[in-house]
Structures are given as C-alpha cells and as structure tokens.
PDB file of C-alpha atoms in Angstrom:
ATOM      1  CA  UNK I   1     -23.002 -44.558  -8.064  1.00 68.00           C
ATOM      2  CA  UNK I   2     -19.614 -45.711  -6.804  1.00 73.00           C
ATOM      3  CA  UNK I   3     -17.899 -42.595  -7.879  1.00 75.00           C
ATOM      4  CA  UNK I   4     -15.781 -40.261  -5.260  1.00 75.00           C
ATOM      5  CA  UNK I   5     -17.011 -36.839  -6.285  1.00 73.00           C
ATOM      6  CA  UNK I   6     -13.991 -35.007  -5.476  1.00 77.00           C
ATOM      7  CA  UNK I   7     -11.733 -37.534  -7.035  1.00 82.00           C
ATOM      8  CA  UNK I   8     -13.604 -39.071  -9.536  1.00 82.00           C
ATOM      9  CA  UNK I   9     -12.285 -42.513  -9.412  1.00 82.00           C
ATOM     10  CA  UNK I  10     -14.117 -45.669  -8.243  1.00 82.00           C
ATOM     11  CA  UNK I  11     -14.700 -45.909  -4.732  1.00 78.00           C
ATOM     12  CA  UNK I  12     -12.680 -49.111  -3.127  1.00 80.00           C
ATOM     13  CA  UNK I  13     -14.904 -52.055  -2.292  1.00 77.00           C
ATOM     14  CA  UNK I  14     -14.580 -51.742   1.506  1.00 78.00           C
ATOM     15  CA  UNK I  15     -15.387 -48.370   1.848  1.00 79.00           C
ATOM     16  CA  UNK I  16     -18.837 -47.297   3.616  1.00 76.00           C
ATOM     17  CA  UNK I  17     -20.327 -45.492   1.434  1.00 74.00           C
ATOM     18  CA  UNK I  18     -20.536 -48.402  -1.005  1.00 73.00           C
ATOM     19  CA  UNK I  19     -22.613 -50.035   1.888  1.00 76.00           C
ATOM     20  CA  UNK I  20     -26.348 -50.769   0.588  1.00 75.00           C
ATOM     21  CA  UNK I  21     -27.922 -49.296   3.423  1.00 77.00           C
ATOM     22  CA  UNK I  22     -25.963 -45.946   3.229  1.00 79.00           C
ATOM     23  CA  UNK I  23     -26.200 -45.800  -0.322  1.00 76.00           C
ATOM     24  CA  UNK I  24     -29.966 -45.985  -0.705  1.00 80.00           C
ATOM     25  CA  UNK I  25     -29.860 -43.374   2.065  1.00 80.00           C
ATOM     26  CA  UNK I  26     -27.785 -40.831  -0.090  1.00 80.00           C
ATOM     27  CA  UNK I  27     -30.056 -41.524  -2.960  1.00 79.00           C
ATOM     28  CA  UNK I  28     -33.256 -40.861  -1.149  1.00 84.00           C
ATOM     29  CA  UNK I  29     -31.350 -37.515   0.236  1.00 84.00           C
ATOM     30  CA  UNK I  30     -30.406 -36.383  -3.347  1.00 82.00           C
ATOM     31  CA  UNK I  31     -33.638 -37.191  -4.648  1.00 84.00           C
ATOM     32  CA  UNK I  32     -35.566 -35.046  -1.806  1.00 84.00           C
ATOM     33  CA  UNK I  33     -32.970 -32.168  -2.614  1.00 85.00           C
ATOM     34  CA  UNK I  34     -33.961 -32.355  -6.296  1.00 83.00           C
ATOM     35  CA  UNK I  35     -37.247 -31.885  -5.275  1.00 83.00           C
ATOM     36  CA  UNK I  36     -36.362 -29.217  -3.195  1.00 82.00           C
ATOM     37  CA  UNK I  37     -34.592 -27.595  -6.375  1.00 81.00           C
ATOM     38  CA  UNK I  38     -37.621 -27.428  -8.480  1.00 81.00           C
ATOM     39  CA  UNK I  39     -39.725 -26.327  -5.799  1.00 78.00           C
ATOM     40  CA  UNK I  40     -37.774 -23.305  -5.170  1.00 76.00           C
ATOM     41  CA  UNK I  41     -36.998 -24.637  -1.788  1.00 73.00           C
ATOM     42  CA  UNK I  42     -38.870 -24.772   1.942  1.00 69.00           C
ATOM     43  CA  UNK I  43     -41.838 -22.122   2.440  1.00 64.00           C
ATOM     44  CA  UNK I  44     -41.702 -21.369   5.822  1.00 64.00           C
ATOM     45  CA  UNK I  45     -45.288 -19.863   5.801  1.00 65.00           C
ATOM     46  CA  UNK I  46     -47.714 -21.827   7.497  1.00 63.00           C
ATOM     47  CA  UNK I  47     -51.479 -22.327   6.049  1.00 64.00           C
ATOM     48  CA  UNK I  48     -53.476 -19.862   7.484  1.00 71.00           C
ATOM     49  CA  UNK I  49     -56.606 -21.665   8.525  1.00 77.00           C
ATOM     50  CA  UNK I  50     -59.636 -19.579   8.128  1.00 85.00           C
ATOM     51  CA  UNK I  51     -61.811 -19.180  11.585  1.00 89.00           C
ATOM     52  CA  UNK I  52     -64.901 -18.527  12.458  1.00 89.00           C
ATOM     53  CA  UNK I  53     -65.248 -14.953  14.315  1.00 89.00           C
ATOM     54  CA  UNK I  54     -66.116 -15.277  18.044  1.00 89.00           C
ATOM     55  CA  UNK I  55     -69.471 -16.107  18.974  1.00 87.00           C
ATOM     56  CA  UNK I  56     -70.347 -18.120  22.326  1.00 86.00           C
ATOM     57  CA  UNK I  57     -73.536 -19.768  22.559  1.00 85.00           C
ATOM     58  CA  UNK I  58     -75.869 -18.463  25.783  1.00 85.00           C
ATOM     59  CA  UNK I  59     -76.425 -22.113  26.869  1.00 89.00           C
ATOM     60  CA  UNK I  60     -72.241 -22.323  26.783  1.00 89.00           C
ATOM     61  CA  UNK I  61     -71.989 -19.134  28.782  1.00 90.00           C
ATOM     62  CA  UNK I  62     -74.147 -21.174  31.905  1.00 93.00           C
ATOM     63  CA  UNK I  63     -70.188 -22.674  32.535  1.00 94.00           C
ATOM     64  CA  UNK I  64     -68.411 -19.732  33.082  1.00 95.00           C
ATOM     65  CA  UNK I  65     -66.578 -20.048  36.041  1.00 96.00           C
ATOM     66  CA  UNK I  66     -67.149 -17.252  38.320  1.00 97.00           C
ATOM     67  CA  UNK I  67     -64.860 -15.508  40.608  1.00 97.00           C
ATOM     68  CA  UNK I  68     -66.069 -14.214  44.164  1.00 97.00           C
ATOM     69  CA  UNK I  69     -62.652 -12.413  44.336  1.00 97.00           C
ATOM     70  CA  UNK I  70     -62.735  -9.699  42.077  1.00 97.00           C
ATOM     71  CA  UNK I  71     -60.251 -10.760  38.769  1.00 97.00           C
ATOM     72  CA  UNK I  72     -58.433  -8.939  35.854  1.00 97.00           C
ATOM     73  CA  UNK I  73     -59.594  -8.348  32.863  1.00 97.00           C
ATOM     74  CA  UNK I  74     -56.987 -10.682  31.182  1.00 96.00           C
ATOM     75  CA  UNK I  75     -58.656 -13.772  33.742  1.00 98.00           C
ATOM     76  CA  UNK I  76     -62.320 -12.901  32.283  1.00 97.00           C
ATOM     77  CA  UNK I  77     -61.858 -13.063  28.662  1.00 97.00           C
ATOM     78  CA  UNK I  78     -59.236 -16.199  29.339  1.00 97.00           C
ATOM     79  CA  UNK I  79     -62.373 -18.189  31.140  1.00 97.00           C
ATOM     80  CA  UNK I  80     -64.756 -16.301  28.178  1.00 96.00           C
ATOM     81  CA  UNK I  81     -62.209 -18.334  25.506  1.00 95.00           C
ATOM     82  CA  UNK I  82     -62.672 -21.135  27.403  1.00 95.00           C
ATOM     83  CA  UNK I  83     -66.269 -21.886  26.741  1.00 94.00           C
ATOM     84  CA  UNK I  84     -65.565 -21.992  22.524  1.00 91.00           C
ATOM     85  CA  UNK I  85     -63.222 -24.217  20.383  1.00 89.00           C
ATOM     86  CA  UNK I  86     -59.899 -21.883  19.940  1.00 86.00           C
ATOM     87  CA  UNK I  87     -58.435 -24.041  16.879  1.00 87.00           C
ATOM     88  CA  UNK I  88     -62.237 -23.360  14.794  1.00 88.00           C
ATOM     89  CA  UNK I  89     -63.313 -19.457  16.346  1.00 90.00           C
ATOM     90  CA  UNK I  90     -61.226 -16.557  16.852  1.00 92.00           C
ATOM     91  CA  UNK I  91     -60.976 -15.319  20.194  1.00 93.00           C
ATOM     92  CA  UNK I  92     -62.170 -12.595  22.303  1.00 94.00           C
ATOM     93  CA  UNK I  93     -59.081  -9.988  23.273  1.00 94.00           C
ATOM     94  CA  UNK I  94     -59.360  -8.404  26.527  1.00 95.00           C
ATOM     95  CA  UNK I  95     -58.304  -5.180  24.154  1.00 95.00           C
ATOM     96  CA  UNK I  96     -62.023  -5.735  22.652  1.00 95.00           C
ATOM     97  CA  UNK I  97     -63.698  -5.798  26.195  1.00 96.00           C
ATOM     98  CA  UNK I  98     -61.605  -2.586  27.188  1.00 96.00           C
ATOM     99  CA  UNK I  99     -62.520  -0.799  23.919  1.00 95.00           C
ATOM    100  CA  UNK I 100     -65.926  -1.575  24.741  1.00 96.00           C
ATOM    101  CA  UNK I 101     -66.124  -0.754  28.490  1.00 97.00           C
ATOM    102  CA  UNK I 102     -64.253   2.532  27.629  1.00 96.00           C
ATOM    103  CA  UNK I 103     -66.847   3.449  24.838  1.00 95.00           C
ATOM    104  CA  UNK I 104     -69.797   2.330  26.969  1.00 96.00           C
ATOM    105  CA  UNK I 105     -68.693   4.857  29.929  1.00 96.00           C
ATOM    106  CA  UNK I 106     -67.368   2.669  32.369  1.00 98.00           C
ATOM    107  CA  UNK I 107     -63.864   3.219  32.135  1.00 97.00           C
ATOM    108  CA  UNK I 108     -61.974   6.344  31.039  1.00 96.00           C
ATOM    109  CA  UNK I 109     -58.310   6.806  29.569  1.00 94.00           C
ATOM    110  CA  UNK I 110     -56.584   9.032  31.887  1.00 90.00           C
ATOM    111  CA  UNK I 111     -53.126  10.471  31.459  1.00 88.00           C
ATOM    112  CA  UNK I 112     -50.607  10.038  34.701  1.00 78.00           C
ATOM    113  CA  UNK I 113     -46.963  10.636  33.980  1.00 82.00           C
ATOM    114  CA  UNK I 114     -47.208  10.807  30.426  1.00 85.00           C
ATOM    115  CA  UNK I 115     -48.363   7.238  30.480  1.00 87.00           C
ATOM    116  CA  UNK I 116     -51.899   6.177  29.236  1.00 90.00           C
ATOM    117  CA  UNK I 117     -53.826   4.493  31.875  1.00 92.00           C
ATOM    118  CA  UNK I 118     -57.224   3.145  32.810  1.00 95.00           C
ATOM    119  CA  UNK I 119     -59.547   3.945  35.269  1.00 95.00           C
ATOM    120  CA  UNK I 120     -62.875   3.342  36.316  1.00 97.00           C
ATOM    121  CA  UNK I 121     -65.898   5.905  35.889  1.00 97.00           C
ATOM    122  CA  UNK I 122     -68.002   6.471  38.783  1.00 97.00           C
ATOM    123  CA  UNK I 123     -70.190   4.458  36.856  1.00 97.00           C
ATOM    124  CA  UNK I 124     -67.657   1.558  36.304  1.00 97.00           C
ATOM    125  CA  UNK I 125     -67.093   1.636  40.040  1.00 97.00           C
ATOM    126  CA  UNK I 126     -70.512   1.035  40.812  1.00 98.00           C
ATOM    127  CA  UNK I 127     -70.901  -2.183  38.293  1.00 97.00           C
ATOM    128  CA  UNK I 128     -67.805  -3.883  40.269  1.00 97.00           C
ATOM    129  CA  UNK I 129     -64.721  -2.411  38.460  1.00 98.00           C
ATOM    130  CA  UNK I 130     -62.434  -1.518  40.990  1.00 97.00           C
ATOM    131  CA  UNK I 131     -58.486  -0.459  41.577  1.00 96.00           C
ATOM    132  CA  UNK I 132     -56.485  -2.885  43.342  1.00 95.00           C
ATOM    133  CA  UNK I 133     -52.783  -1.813  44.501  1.00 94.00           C
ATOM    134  CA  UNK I 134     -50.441  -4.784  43.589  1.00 93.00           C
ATOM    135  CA  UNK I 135     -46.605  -4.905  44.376  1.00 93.00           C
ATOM    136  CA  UNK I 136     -43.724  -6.628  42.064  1.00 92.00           C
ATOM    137  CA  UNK I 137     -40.229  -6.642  41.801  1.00 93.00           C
ATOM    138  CA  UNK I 138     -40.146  -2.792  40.286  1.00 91.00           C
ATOM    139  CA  UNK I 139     -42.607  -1.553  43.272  1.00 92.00           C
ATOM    140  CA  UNK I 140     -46.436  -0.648  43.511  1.00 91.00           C
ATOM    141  CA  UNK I 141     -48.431  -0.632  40.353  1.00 90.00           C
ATOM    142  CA  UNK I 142     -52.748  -0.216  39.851  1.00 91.00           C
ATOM    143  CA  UNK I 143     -54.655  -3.146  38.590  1.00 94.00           C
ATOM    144  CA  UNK I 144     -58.467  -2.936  37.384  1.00 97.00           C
ATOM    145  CA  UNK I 145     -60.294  -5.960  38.555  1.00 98.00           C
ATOM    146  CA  UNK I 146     -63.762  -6.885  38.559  1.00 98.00           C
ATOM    147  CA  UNK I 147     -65.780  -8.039  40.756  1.00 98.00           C
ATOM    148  CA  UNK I 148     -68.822 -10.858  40.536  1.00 98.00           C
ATOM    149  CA  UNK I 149     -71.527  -7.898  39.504  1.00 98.00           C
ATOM    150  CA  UNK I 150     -68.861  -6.747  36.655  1.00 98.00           C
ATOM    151  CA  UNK I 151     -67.874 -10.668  35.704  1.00 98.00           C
ATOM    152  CA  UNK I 152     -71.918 -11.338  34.943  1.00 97.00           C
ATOM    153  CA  UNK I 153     -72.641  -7.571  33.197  1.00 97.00           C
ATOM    154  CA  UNK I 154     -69.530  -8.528  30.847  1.00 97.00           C
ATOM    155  CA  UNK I 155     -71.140 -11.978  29.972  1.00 95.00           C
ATOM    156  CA  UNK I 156     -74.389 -10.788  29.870  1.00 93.00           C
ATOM    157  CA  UNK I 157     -73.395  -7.936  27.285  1.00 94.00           C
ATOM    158  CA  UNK I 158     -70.704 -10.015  25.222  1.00 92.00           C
ATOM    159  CA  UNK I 159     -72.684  -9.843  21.722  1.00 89.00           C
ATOM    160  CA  UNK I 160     -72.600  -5.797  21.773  1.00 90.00           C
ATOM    161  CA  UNK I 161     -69.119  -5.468  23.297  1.00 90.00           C
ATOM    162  CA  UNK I 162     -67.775  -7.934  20.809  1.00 87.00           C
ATOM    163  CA  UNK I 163     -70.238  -5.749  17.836  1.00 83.00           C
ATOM    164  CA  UNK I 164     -69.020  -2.629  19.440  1.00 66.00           C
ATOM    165  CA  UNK I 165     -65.231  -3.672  18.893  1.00 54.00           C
ATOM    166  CA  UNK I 166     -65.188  -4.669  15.055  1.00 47.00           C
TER     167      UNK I 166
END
C-alpha cells in the first residue's frame, strides 16, 4: 500500500517496490499466505489413491517374457508387474511369492550364522529353483534363481500364491 513496514512512512516515488509489477506480486503473495493462515498451513500428506488388489488376466500372462537363464526372484515378479497397470492395481511382492513357495514346500528357512536364509527343498530343486554362487565387492554370497520350469510353475500358480499370501 505504499507504506514501509518497518518505518511506517510513505515509500519515495522511485523506489521498486512502488513498481506495478512488483506490487501486484506482493499482493498476490500476501493473499496466498492468508490463505495459508486459515488453512492451517501446507499438508504434506499425499491422497492415497485406492487400488485395485493384484490380479493379472491369463490372456495377459501369454506376454511374460521368459528367461532361458535361470533369474531371481526379484526379476520374476518385476516382469509379473509388468503385465498389469501399477498406478490402478497393487503389485505382486516377491515377499508374497517367497511366503508362498516356502508354505507350499519348495523352499525352507534355514538358519546359517545366525542369519535367516533360504534354500531350496529337494522338491524346489527339482521344479528349477536352484543356488547360484555370486561374488560382490564384500565377497561370495548364495542367490536362489529359477529356472524356465520354475518361471512357468510360478505363473501358472499365481492366483493361489497371491490367495495363499493375504
């Protein structure tokens, strides 16, 4: 309004903030902060959109993309979540498929070191769930990977390990 808040005296004629550009600027700003005021200020939670739990339609699961070199567990349900629309369906955790092929006999929790680890069942081992020794920066380590046989028995069986897992 022409007024120097900290002095309160009229604001010379040459000064910027009597330009009409800057002034409508610091009355849109004060106007937003009332706003803000009465609000109670910004929410920082988002809207959580409601999804649809995970279902994938047989016809849908024809486009799977296989793997003729055995892959993780984390690479299956990744190309499983790839066949549904992520932003309307939840989807499928490799947790869930792990739950499931643990329940179902084909993998067993096994204690080495005081550390909870996975293993395959003889029965595991025979779908196409095998151990694979893998090296990184901290030295050797066991990864579960699955073979083509395992891939399709997964797919084929999604509905009850999915069921099985809620």
């Amino acid at each position: 309004n022409g007024i120097d808040p900290l002095t309160n005296q009229s604001v010379p004629e040459g000064e910027c903030i009597n330009h009409v550009h800057i002034s409508r600027c610091l009355f849109y700003v004060s106007t937003l902060l009332g706003q803000l005021a009465e609000q109670g200020g910004l929410s920082q939670k988002k809207a959580k959109t409601v999804k649809a739990p995970f279902s994938v339609d047989p016809k849908a699961c024809k486009n799977f993309r296989f793997s003729e070199t055995p892959i993780s567990i984390s690479e299956i349900t990744k190309r499983i979540n790839e066949l549904i629309c992520p932003e309307e369906m939840e989807k499928v955790t490799y947790k869930q498929l792990l739950n499931w092929l643990i329940r179902s006999g084909f993998l067993r929790l096994t204690s080495v070191n005081g550390k909870m680890t996975r293993t395959p069942t003889s029965t595991g081992t025979a779908l196409g769930i095998l151990e694979e020794t893998r090296q990184n920066r901290r030295g050797p380590y066991t990864l579960l990977v699955y073979n083509k046989n395992a891939q399709q028995f997964i797919l084929d069986h999604l509905d009850i390990a999915i069921g099985f897992s809620t």
